[in-house]
Short mmCIF file of C-alpha atoms in Angstrom, two decimals:
data_model
loop_
_atom_site.label_atom_id
_atom_site.label_comp_id
_atom_site.label_asym_id
_atom_site.label_seq_id
_atom_site.Cartn_x
_atom_site.Cartn_y
_atom_site.Cartn_z
CA MET A 1 24.61 114.96 76.37
CA PHE A 2 22.22 116.74 74.05
CA HIS A 3 23.41 117.66 70.55
CA THR A 4 21.61 120.55 68.90
CA ASN A 5 22.64 119.15 65.52
CA LEU A 6 23.68 115.60 64.73
CA ASP A 7 26.60 114.87 62.44
CA PRO A 8 25.60 113.09 59.24
CA PHE A 9 26.53 109.47 58.75
CA PRO A 10 29.92 109.12 57.01
CA GLU A 11 29.78 109.37 53.24
CA ASN A 12 30.88 105.78 52.70
CA PHE A 13 28.95 104.31 55.64
CA LEU A 14 28.13 100.65 54.98
CA TRP A 15 24.40 100.16 55.46
CA GLY A 16 23.96 96.41 55.67
CA ALA A 17 22.18 93.38 57.01
CA ALA A 18 23.38 90.03 58.30
CA SER A 19 22.78 86.29 58.46
CA ALA A 20 24.47 83.02 59.46
CA ALA A 21 25.04 79.88 57.40
CA TYR A 22 23.23 77.34 59.58
CA GLN A 23 20.23 79.62 59.96
CA ILE A 24 19.61 80.23 56.25
CA GLU A 25 21.45 77.88 53.91
CA GLY A 26 19.80 74.48 54.26
CA ALA A 27 21.41 71.89 51.93
CA TRP A 28 22.82 70.43 55.12
CA ALA A 29 24.22 67.28 53.48
CA GLU A 30 24.51 68.35 49.83
CA ASP A 31 27.55 68.70 47.57
CA GLY A 32 29.97 67.11 50.00
CA LYS A 33 29.14 69.11 53.14
CA GLY A 34 29.97 67.36 56.41
CA PRO A 35 27.83 67.52 59.57
CA SER A 36 28.26 70.34 62.07
CA ILE A 37 27.61 70.19 65.79
CA TRP A 38 24.30 71.95 65.13
CA ASP A 39 23.26 69.36 62.54
CA THR A 40 23.79 66.73 65.21
CA TYR A 41 22.40 68.66 68.17
CA ALA A 42 19.14 69.61 66.43
CA GLN A 43 18.36 65.96 65.66
CA ILE A 44 18.15 65.08 69.37
CA PRO A 45 14.50 65.35 70.50
CA GLY A 46 13.85 68.22 72.88
CA ASN A 47 16.92 70.26 72.03
CA THR A 48 15.15 72.82 69.81
CA PHE A 49 11.69 74.37 69.62
CA GLU A 50 9.29 71.91 68.00
CA GLU A 51 12.30 69.92 66.71
CA THR A 52 13.23 72.63 64.17
CA ASN A 53 16.55 72.24 62.38
CA GLY A 54 18.65 73.66 59.57
CA LYS A 55 18.25 70.88 57.02
CA VAL A 56 16.32 73.21 54.72
CA ALA A 57 16.14 76.47 56.71
CA ILE A 58 15.15 79.09 54.11
CA ASP A 59 17.06 77.29 51.32
CA HIS A 60 19.45 80.18 50.67
CA TYR A 61 21.92 77.66 49.22
CA HIS A 62 19.68 77.20 46.21
CA ARG A 63 18.06 80.65 46.21
CA TYR A 64 20.98 82.96 46.90
CA LYS A 65 20.54 84.84 43.60
CA GLU A 66 16.94 85.64 44.51
CA ASP A 67 18.05 86.88 47.92
CA VAL A 68 20.88 89.00 46.51
CA ALA A 69 18.46 90.51 43.98
CA LEU A 70 16.31 91.65 46.90
CA MET A 71 19.40 93.17 48.52
CA LYS A 72 20.02 95.10 45.31
CA GLN A 73 16.38 96.23 45.28
CA MET A 74 16.70 97.47 48.86
CA GLY A 75 19.91 99.33 48.02
CA LEU A 76 21.93 97.40 50.58
CA LYS A 77 25.57 98.50 50.69
CA ALA A 78 26.89 95.48 52.59
CA TYR A 79 25.86 91.95 53.48
CA ARG A 80 27.38 89.98 56.32
CA PHE A 81 27.19 86.19 55.99
CA SER A 82 29.05 83.27 57.51
CA VAL A 83 30.78 80.32 55.91
CA ALA A 84 29.91 76.81 57.09
CA TRP A 85 33.29 75.34 58.04
CA SER A 86 32.09 71.78 57.35
CA ARG A 87 31.01 72.82 53.85
CA ILE A 88 34.62 73.82 53.11
CA VAL A 89 36.37 71.05 55.07
CA PRO A 90 33.83 68.30 55.80
CA ASP A 91 35.84 66.70 58.63
CA GLY A 92 37.24 70.01 59.85
CA GLU A 93 40.89 69.40 59.06
CA GLY A 94 41.26 67.17 56.00
CA ALA A 95 40.59 67.54 52.30
CA VAL A 96 39.00 70.66 50.85
CA ASN A 97 35.49 70.27 49.43
CA GLU A 98 35.74 72.22 46.17
CA ALA A 99 31.97 72.30 45.72
CA GLY A 100 31.66 74.08 49.04
CA VAL A 101 34.30 76.66 48.16
CA ALA A 102 32.59 77.19 44.79
CA PHE A 103 29.29 78.07 46.46
CA TYR A 104 30.83 80.92 48.44
CA GLU A 105 32.82 82.10 45.41
CA LYS A 106 29.55 82.33 43.48
CA LEU A 107 27.82 84.12 46.37
CA VAL A 108 30.62 86.68 46.67
CA ASP A 109 30.69 87.23 42.91
CA GLU A 110 26.93 87.75 42.84
CA LEU A 111 27.09 90.24 45.71
CA LEU A 112 29.84 92.21 44.00
CA ARG A 113 27.96 92.12 40.69
CA GLN A 114 24.94 93.66 42.41
CA GLY A 115 27.03 96.31 44.16
CA VAL A 116 26.85 94.78 47.66
CA GLU A 117 30.01 94.65 49.80
CA PRO A 118 30.51 91.10 51.19
CA ILE A 119 31.43 90.80 54.86
CA LEU A 120 32.57 87.26 55.60
CA THR A 121 32.28 85.67 59.04
CA LEU A 122 34.60 82.71 59.50
CA TYR A 123 32.86 81.11 62.48
CA HIS A 124 29.22 81.45 63.47
CA TRP A 125 28.79 78.49 65.82
CA ASP A 126 28.65 75.53 63.40
CA LEU A 127 31.81 73.63 64.32
CA PRO A 128 32.43 70.47 62.26
CA GLN A 129 31.11 67.50 64.24
CA ALA A 130 34.28 65.56 63.44
CA LEU A 131 36.36 68.01 65.48
CA GLN A 132 33.95 67.76 68.40
CA ASP A 133 34.27 63.97 68.30
CA LYS A 134 38.03 63.86 67.84
CA TYR A 135 39.29 66.74 70.02
CA GLN A 136 36.30 67.69 72.20
CA GLY A 137 35.81 70.66 69.92
CA TRP A 138 37.11 73.94 71.28
CA GLU A 139 38.62 72.21 74.30
CA GLY A 140 41.40 70.87 72.08
CA ARG A 141 44.29 72.95 70.83
CA GLU A 142 44.14 70.86 67.67
CA THR A 143 40.85 72.58 66.84
CA ALA A 144 42.57 75.98 66.91
CA ALA A 145 45.16 74.64 64.49
CA ALA A 146 42.42 73.23 62.25
CA PHE A 147 40.66 76.61 62.30
CA GLU A 148 43.83 78.31 61.10
CA ARG A 149 44.11 75.87 58.17
CA TYR A 150 40.44 76.40 57.28
CA CYS A 151 40.94 80.17 57.37
CA ARG A 152 43.95 79.88 55.07
CA ILE A 153 41.76 78.25 52.42
CA LEU A 154 39.31 81.14 52.46
CA PHE A 155 41.97 83.84 52.68
CA GLU A 156 43.71 82.41 49.64
CA ARG A 157 40.54 81.88 47.62
CA LEU A 158 38.55 84.99 48.55
CA GLY A 159 41.11 87.42 49.97
CA LYS A 160 41.24 89.51 46.80
CA LYS A 161 37.46 89.89 46.64
CA VAL A 162 36.41 90.34 50.28
CA THR A 163 37.67 93.34 52.25
CA TYR A 164 35.97 92.89 55.63
CA TRP A 165 36.28 89.64 57.60
CA VAL A 166 34.94 88.60 61.00
CA THR A 167 36.75 85.87 62.92
CA MET A 168 34.42 84.72 65.71
CA ASN A 169 30.77 85.62 66.17
CA GLU A 170 29.77 86.26 69.79
CA GLN A 171 32.34 84.13 71.55
CA ASN A 172 30.79 85.19 74.85
CA VAL A 173 27.44 83.78 73.78
CA PHE A 174 28.34 80.43 72.26
CA THR A 175 30.73 79.54 75.09
CA SER A 176 28.22 80.36 77.84
CA LEU A 177 25.27 78.68 76.12
CA GLY A 178 27.35 75.64 75.20
CA TYR A 179 29.37 75.12 78.38
CA ARG A 180 27.48 76.95 81.14
CA TRP A 181 23.77 76.68 80.40
CA ALA A 182 23.73 73.48 78.27
CA ALA A 183 21.39 75.26 75.84
CA HIS A 184 23.67 74.93 72.78
CA PRO A 185 26.09 72.18 71.76
CA PRO A 186 28.07 70.61 73.34
CA GLY A 187 25.34 70.87 76.00
CA LEU A 188 27.48 71.12 79.14
CA LYS A 189 27.28 72.79 82.53
CA ASP A 190 30.96 72.89 83.41
CA LEU A 191 32.66 76.19 84.17
CA LYS A 192 36.16 74.73 84.19
CA ARG A 193 35.68 73.44 80.66
CA MET A 194 34.00 76.68 79.59
CA TYR A 195 36.97 78.81 80.56
CA ALA A 196 39.39 76.30 79.04
CA ALA A 197 37.49 76.27 75.73
CA ASN A 198 37.24 80.06 75.75
CA HIS A 199 41.04 80.28 75.92
CA ILE A 200 41.48 77.94 72.96
CA ILE A 201 39.02 80.07 70.98
CA ASN A 202 41.10 83.14 71.82
CA LEU A 203 44.14 81.38 70.42
CA ALA A 204 42.22 80.43 67.27
CA ASN A 205 41.09 84.04 66.85
CA ALA A 206 44.66 85.27 67.21
CA LYS A 207 46.02 82.71 64.75
CA ALA A 208 43.43 83.74 62.17
CA ILE A 209 44.19 87.45 62.56
CA ASN A 210 47.94 86.96 62.24
CA LEU A 211 47.54 84.74 59.17
CA PHE A 212 45.13 87.21 57.59
CA HIS A 213 47.55 90.10 57.95
CA GLU A 214 50.17 87.97 56.26
CA LEU A 215 48.00 86.81 53.35
CA VAL A 216 45.48 89.66 52.91
CA PRO A 217 47.37 92.82 53.93
CA GLN A 218 44.90 95.06 52.10
CA GLY A 219 41.91 93.69 54.04
CA LYS A 220 40.40 94.33 57.47
CA ILE A 221 39.63 91.71 60.12
CA GLY A 222 38.25 91.60 63.64
CA PRO A 223 36.02 89.59 65.99
CA SER A 224 32.32 90.22 66.50
CA PHE A 225 31.32 90.53 70.15
CA GLY A 226 27.90 90.61 71.78
CA TYR A 227 28.28 93.67 74.01
CA GLY A 228 25.83 94.67 76.72
CA PRO A 229 26.67 97.61 79.02
CA MET A 230 26.14 96.98 82.73
CA TYR A 231 24.26 99.54 84.82
CA PRO A 232 24.14 99.77 88.61
CA PHE A 233 20.64 99.16 89.97
CA SER A 234 20.99 102.27 92.14
CA CYS A 235 23.58 104.85 93.20
CA ASP A 236 24.32 102.73 96.28
CA PRO A 237 28.12 102.32 96.03
CA GLU A 238 27.69 98.56 96.49
CA ASP A 239 25.50 98.45 93.38
CA VAL A 240 28.01 100.59 91.47
CA LEU A 241 30.77 98.16 92.42
CA ALA A 242 28.56 95.23 91.37
CA ALA A 243 28.11 96.85 87.96
CA GLU A 244 31.87 97.25 87.66
CA ASN A 245 32.26 93.56 88.45
CA GLY A 246 29.60 92.64 85.92
CA GLU A 247 31.26 94.77 83.25
CA ALA A 248 34.57 93.04 83.94
CA PHE A 249 33.21 89.48 83.75
CA ASN A 250 30.79 90.07 80.87
CA ASN A 251 32.82 92.34 78.62
CA ALA A 252 36.43 93.07 79.60
CA TRP A 253 37.16 89.36 80.01
CA PHE A 254 36.75 88.99 76.24
CA LEU A 255 37.53 92.42 74.81
CA ASP A 256 40.80 92.91 76.71
CA VAL A 257 42.15 89.75 75.10
CA TYR A 258 41.00 90.79 71.63
CA CYS A 259 42.34 94.35 71.85
CA LYS A 260 45.13 94.29 74.44
CA GLY A 261 46.31 90.71 74.09
CA GLU A 262 45.92 89.84 77.76
CA TYR A 263 43.29 88.79 80.29
CA PRO A 264 42.13 91.47 82.75
CA LYS A 265 44.00 90.93 86.00
CA PHE A 266 40.96 91.33 88.23
CA VAL A 267 38.88 88.61 86.55
CA TYR A 268 41.80 86.23 86.07
CA LYS A 269 42.73 86.48 89.75
CA GLN A 270 39.18 85.71 90.88
CA LEU A 271 39.05 82.67 88.57
CA ALA A 272 42.46 81.47 89.76
CA LYS A 273 41.29 81.58 93.38
CA VAL A 274 38.67 78.92 92.64
CA GLY A 275 40.64 76.87 90.13
CA LEU A 276 38.81 78.09 87.03
CA ALA A 277 41.48 80.20 85.33
CA PRO A 278 42.66 78.77 82.00
CA GLU A 279 46.21 77.57 81.55
CA VAL A 280 48.13 80.23 79.61
CA THR A 281 51.59 79.32 78.38
CA PRO A 282 54.32 81.85 77.51
CA GLU A 283 53.74 80.94 73.84
CA ASP A 284 50.03 81.70 74.29
CA GLN A 285 50.84 85.08 75.80
CA ALA A 286 53.09 85.97 72.88
CA LEU A 287 50.47 84.91 70.33
CA LEU A 288 47.69 86.92 71.98
CA LYS A 289 49.90 89.99 72.21
CA GLN A 290 50.87 89.80 68.55
CA ALA A 291 47.34 89.60 67.11
CA LYS A 292 45.83 93.04 66.56
CA PRO A 293 42.32 93.38 65.10
CA ASP A 294 41.70 96.13 62.56
CA PHE A 295 38.22 96.81 63.91
CA LEU A 296 35.75 95.52 66.47
CA GLY A 297 32.47 94.01 65.34
CA ILE A 298 29.77 94.74 67.90
CA ASN A 299 26.42 92.98 68.18
CA TYR A 300 24.02 94.96 70.34
CA TYR A 301 20.66 93.82 71.64
CA HIS A 302 20.54 94.95 75.28
CA GLY A 303 22.58 95.46 78.40
CA GLY A 304 22.10 94.43 82.01
CA THR A 305 21.56 95.82 85.48
CA ALA A 306 23.67 94.72 88.44
CA GLN A 307 23.11 94.90 92.14
CA GLN A 308 25.03 93.79 95.19
CA ASN A 309 24.56 90.09 95.56
CA ASN A 310 21.38 89.17 97.39
CA LEU A 311 23.12 86.10 98.79
CA GLN A 312 25.06 88.51 100.96
CA LYS A 313 22.45 91.17 101.66
CA GLN A 314 18.73 90.70 101.13
CA SER A 315 16.57 93.59 100.04
CA ALA A 316 12.81 93.43 99.65
CA GLU A 317 12.97 96.46 97.33
CA LYS A 318 15.07 94.71 94.70
CA LYS A 319 13.72 92.12 92.33
CA GLU A 320 16.27 89.50 91.35
CA PHE A 321 16.36 88.85 87.61
CA SER A 322 17.31 85.21 87.14
CA LYS A 323 16.35 84.66 83.47
CA VAL A 324 19.00 82.75 81.54
CA ASP A 325 20.37 85.34 79.16
CA PRO A 326 23.10 84.66 76.58
CA TYR A 327 24.41 88.21 76.88
CA LEU A 328 24.76 88.22 80.67
CA MET A 329 27.00 86.06 82.80
CA GLN A 330 24.88 86.18 85.90
CA ALA A 331 25.20 83.78 88.79
CA VAL A 332 22.98 80.78 89.44
CA ALA A 333 21.96 79.91 92.99
CA GLY A 334 24.21 77.19 94.33
CA GLU A 335 26.69 77.43 91.44
CA PHE A 336 30.36 77.53 92.33
CA SER A 337 31.41 80.61 90.41
CA PRO A 338 33.36 83.70 91.42
CA GLU A 339 30.88 86.25 90.13
CA GLU A 340 28.20 84.70 92.36
CA THR A 341 29.39 86.82 95.27
CA MET A 342 30.32 89.84 93.15
CA PHE A 343 27.09 90.80 91.43
CA ALA A 344 23.53 89.72 90.85
CA THR A 345 21.35 90.81 87.94
CA ALA A 346 18.11 92.75 88.29
CA GLU A 347 15.31 93.89 86.04
CA ASN A 348 15.61 97.47 84.90
CA PRO A 349 12.28 99.13 85.76
CA HIS A 350 12.81 101.85 83.13
CA LEU A 351 12.88 99.58 80.08
CA LYS A 352 10.26 97.81 77.97
CA LYS A 353 10.81 94.26 76.74
CA THR A 354 10.48 92.31 73.50
CA ASP A 355 8.17 89.32 73.02
CA TRP A 356 11.06 87.20 74.32
CA GLY A 357 11.75 89.26 77.42
CA TRP A 358 14.83 91.08 76.11
CA GLU A 359 15.04 94.64 77.38
CA ILE A 360 14.77 97.36 74.73
CA ASP A 361 17.41 100.00 75.41
CA PRO A 362 18.38 102.30 72.51
CA VAL A 363 20.32 104.68 74.77
CA GLY A 364 22.34 101.69 75.96
CA PHE A 365 23.55 101.37 72.37
CA ARG A 366 25.19 104.78 72.65
CA VAL A 367 26.52 103.98 76.11
CA ALA A 368 28.06 100.77 74.80
CA LEU A 369 29.76 102.47 71.87
CA ARG A 370 31.16 105.25 74.03
CA ARG A 371 32.62 102.74 76.48
CA ILE A 372 34.13 100.58 73.76
CA GLN A 373 35.69 103.58 72.01
CA ALA A 374 37.13 104.90 75.28
CA ASN A 375 38.58 101.55 76.37
CA TYR A 376 39.84 100.13 73.08
CA ASP A 377 40.01 102.96 70.52
CA LEU A 378 39.35 100.85 67.43
CA PRO A 379 36.97 101.49 64.54
CA ILE A 380 33.64 99.78 65.23
CA PHE A 381 31.43 97.88 62.82
CA ILE A 382 27.90 97.14 64.07
CA THR A 383 27.59 93.53 62.93
CA GLU A 384 24.16 92.82 64.47
CA ASN A 385 21.23 94.76 65.89
CA GLY A 386 17.57 93.97 65.47
CA LEU A 387 14.21 92.94 66.88
CA GLY A 388 12.92 89.40 67.11
CA ALA A 389 9.11 89.41 66.98
CA ILE A 390 6.06 87.43 65.90
CA ASP A 391 5.02 88.74 62.49
CA GLN A 392 1.56 88.18 61.01
CA LEU A 393 1.09 87.63 57.28
CA THR A 394 -2.07 89.36 56.09
CA GLU A 395 -4.54 87.81 53.66
CA ASP A 396 -3.12 89.96 50.87
CA LYS A 397 0.41 88.71 51.66
CA GLN A 398 1.82 91.73 53.44
CA ILE A 399 3.72 92.20 56.69
CA HIS A 400 3.09 95.38 58.65
CA ASP A 401 5.83 95.64 61.27
CA PRO A 402 5.80 99.18 62.73
CA TYR A 403 7.27 97.76 65.97
CA ARG A 404 10.43 96.75 64.08
CA ILE A 405 10.66 100.12 62.36
CA THR A 406 10.32 101.90 65.72
CA TYR A 407 12.99 99.67 67.29
CA LEU A 408 15.48 100.23 64.47
CA GLN A 409 14.71 103.94 64.16
CA GLU A 410 15.37 104.53 67.86
CA HIS A 411 18.62 102.54 67.79
CA LEU A 412 19.90 104.20 64.63
CA VAL A 413 19.28 107.69 66.03
CA GLU A 414 21.37 106.72 69.06
CA LEU A 415 24.00 105.41 66.66
CA GLN A 416 24.06 108.81 64.96
CA LYS A 417 24.41 110.48 68.36
CA ALA A 418 27.39 108.22 69.06
CA ILE A 419 28.97 109.33 65.77
CA THR A 420 28.40 112.93 66.86
CA ASP A 421 30.04 112.06 70.19
CA GLY A 422 33.15 111.00 68.28
CA VAL A 423 32.74 107.23 67.91
CA GLU A 424 34.35 105.93 64.69
CA LEU A 425 31.85 103.69 62.91
CA ILE A 426 32.39 101.79 59.67
CA GLY A 427 28.88 100.48 59.10
CA TYR A 428 25.73 98.91 60.48
CA CYS A 429 24.37 95.44 59.73
CA ALA A 430 20.81 94.89 60.91
CA TRP A 431 19.91 91.39 62.05
CA SER A 432 18.65 90.08 59.77
CA PHE A 433 18.07 90.50 56.02
CA THR A 434 15.59 87.64 55.64
CA ASP A 435 13.74 85.76 58.30
CA LEU A 436 15.79 82.78 59.38
CA LEU A 437 15.89 79.80 61.68
CA SER A 438 16.26 80.93 65.29
CA TRP A 439 18.70 78.60 67.05
CA LEU A 440 16.23 77.69 69.77
CA ASN A 441 12.97 79.37 68.75
CA GLY A 442 12.40 77.98 65.26
CA TYR A 443 10.55 80.22 62.82
CA GLN A 444 8.24 81.91 65.30
CA LYS A 445 10.90 84.47 66.23
CA ARG A 446 11.42 86.62 63.14
CA TYR A 447 14.03 89.33 62.62
CA GLY A 448 14.13 89.91 58.89
CA PHE A 449 13.29 92.74 56.53
CA VAL A 450 12.07 89.99 54.20
CA TYR A 451 9.39 87.58 55.37
CA VAL A 452 9.95 83.93 54.44
CA ASP A 453 6.66 82.07 54.16
CA ARG A 454 7.23 78.93 56.16
CA ASP A 455 6.63 77.75 59.71
CA ASN A 456 8.15 75.17 62.01
CA GLN A 457 6.56 72.17 60.26
CA ASN A 458 5.64 73.38 56.78
CA GLU A 459 8.21 74.69 54.32
CA ARG A 460 5.49 75.80 51.89
CA GLN A 461 7.09 77.53 48.90
CA LEU A 462 9.56 79.58 50.97
CA ALA A 463 8.24 82.71 49.24
CA ARG A 464 10.15 85.92 49.97
CA ILE A 465 7.88 88.86 50.89
CA PRO A 466 9.38 92.29 51.72
CA LYS A 467 7.94 93.73 54.94
CA ASP A 468 7.08 97.37 55.59
CA SER A 469 10.46 97.64 57.34
CA PHE A 470 12.15 96.65 54.06
CA TYR A 471 10.91 99.82 52.38
CA TRP A 472 11.61 101.93 55.46
CA TYR A 473 15.26 100.76 55.54
CA GLN A 474 15.49 101.29 51.79
CA GLU A 475 14.76 104.98 52.38
CA VAL A 476 17.23 105.16 55.27
CA ILE A 477 19.93 103.82 52.96
CA ARG A 478 18.91 106.05 50.04
CA THR A 479 19.24 109.16 52.23
CA ASN A 480 22.33 107.89 54.09
CA GLY A 481 20.39 108.12 57.33
CA ALA A 482 18.96 111.61 56.79
CA SER A 483 15.40 110.23 56.85
CA LEU A 484 15.89 109.12 60.46
CA THR A 485 15.66 112.65 61.82
CA SER A 486 13.83 114.49 59.02
CA GLU A 487 10.56 116.23 59.77
CA THR A 488 7.50 114.24 58.66
#
């Protein structure tokens, strides 16, 4: 659909940027913090790029005032960050570490003082190691109970200061990378355990939402999901059906539970046929039905293209796309999984790719938002969107990143088109504010508006240097998005 005129962004639209505790804070064992599964995982040789870890990261723990001052300079309206669970409760379920709570209280106070709305993420992948050791992490129902107690601490201490809260960040990603691809902790390739853990996480999410509505009735809470729309490779009805199957396994399997309180019947039946469906008790069903998010956080990077499975019907014209992708649950040859016979993934010949092979698809952003609005009819908060690239620091200490500006410009215009289509959007948080530690790619893969001068081996002085994109986004915020489509 072509709009002659685009609606303006809402008057109170929250222009923001995002981060995650493990990727920026450092201070991994300071002031009483306990180890997380990522602290442990990154110490095992070969698990991360050039043995990078979050022991120092970009030292946000000690430099948060400097970082917030840069947010103020940019004009940022909102900042999404996560809390390290093991900084609040070192063993995951025991005594509260007051020094850890105090850090986040100071961070929130500084954000508010500088006019930046805090958006607090409760879980961004750094489970306390003690819970992994004691209960097998998310495979144990005890971990869901511990999560609820941890959330209570934050709701009680910060509920009057923080309006927007995110429960889980990209549940689809951390479960698949941790339990399917063995690329994240706990480093498993076990589908039965993946689906079991995913169910426990759903229960934890529901417990947190219910408790929040009890303790912070004036606030808003919801999960953050990594959504990628599925396209059919062609108009062949078999490819269209494959895309429907891919959409069900990749997206509806998670979003139906969040928004409708139940698993989609199609996917659950296919899992049950092969003994992979999670055990759902009547009490579980009641809990999932009761929990209603106030909004959906959506992380968008790219979608996927599905074709009829080449195991069933070979085609020389179709190129199978077998890259391990955290946003796509595609089949692996020889793997015993139901989607293996239902869809295969393919490269989209119409899209360019990033330095890391991720397809660049701004229009898919609009497609995703339209689908989500139609299926779930909740306000949407874009909690992540951005470009990971290799940035070059010039001799005069500047970063010229027109590729990032182009990427964000194209995606934000599609966002504005989605608003004009009728999608209800609260705000947009670019990933990320500063450069940060990539989970598996160290410091070579940079997303930030602010360059941090360090590499995989050398921390240097961790100097903060605004990139060209910093000043571009500053103008976008100043004009409430009008600069995106203004004549130049």
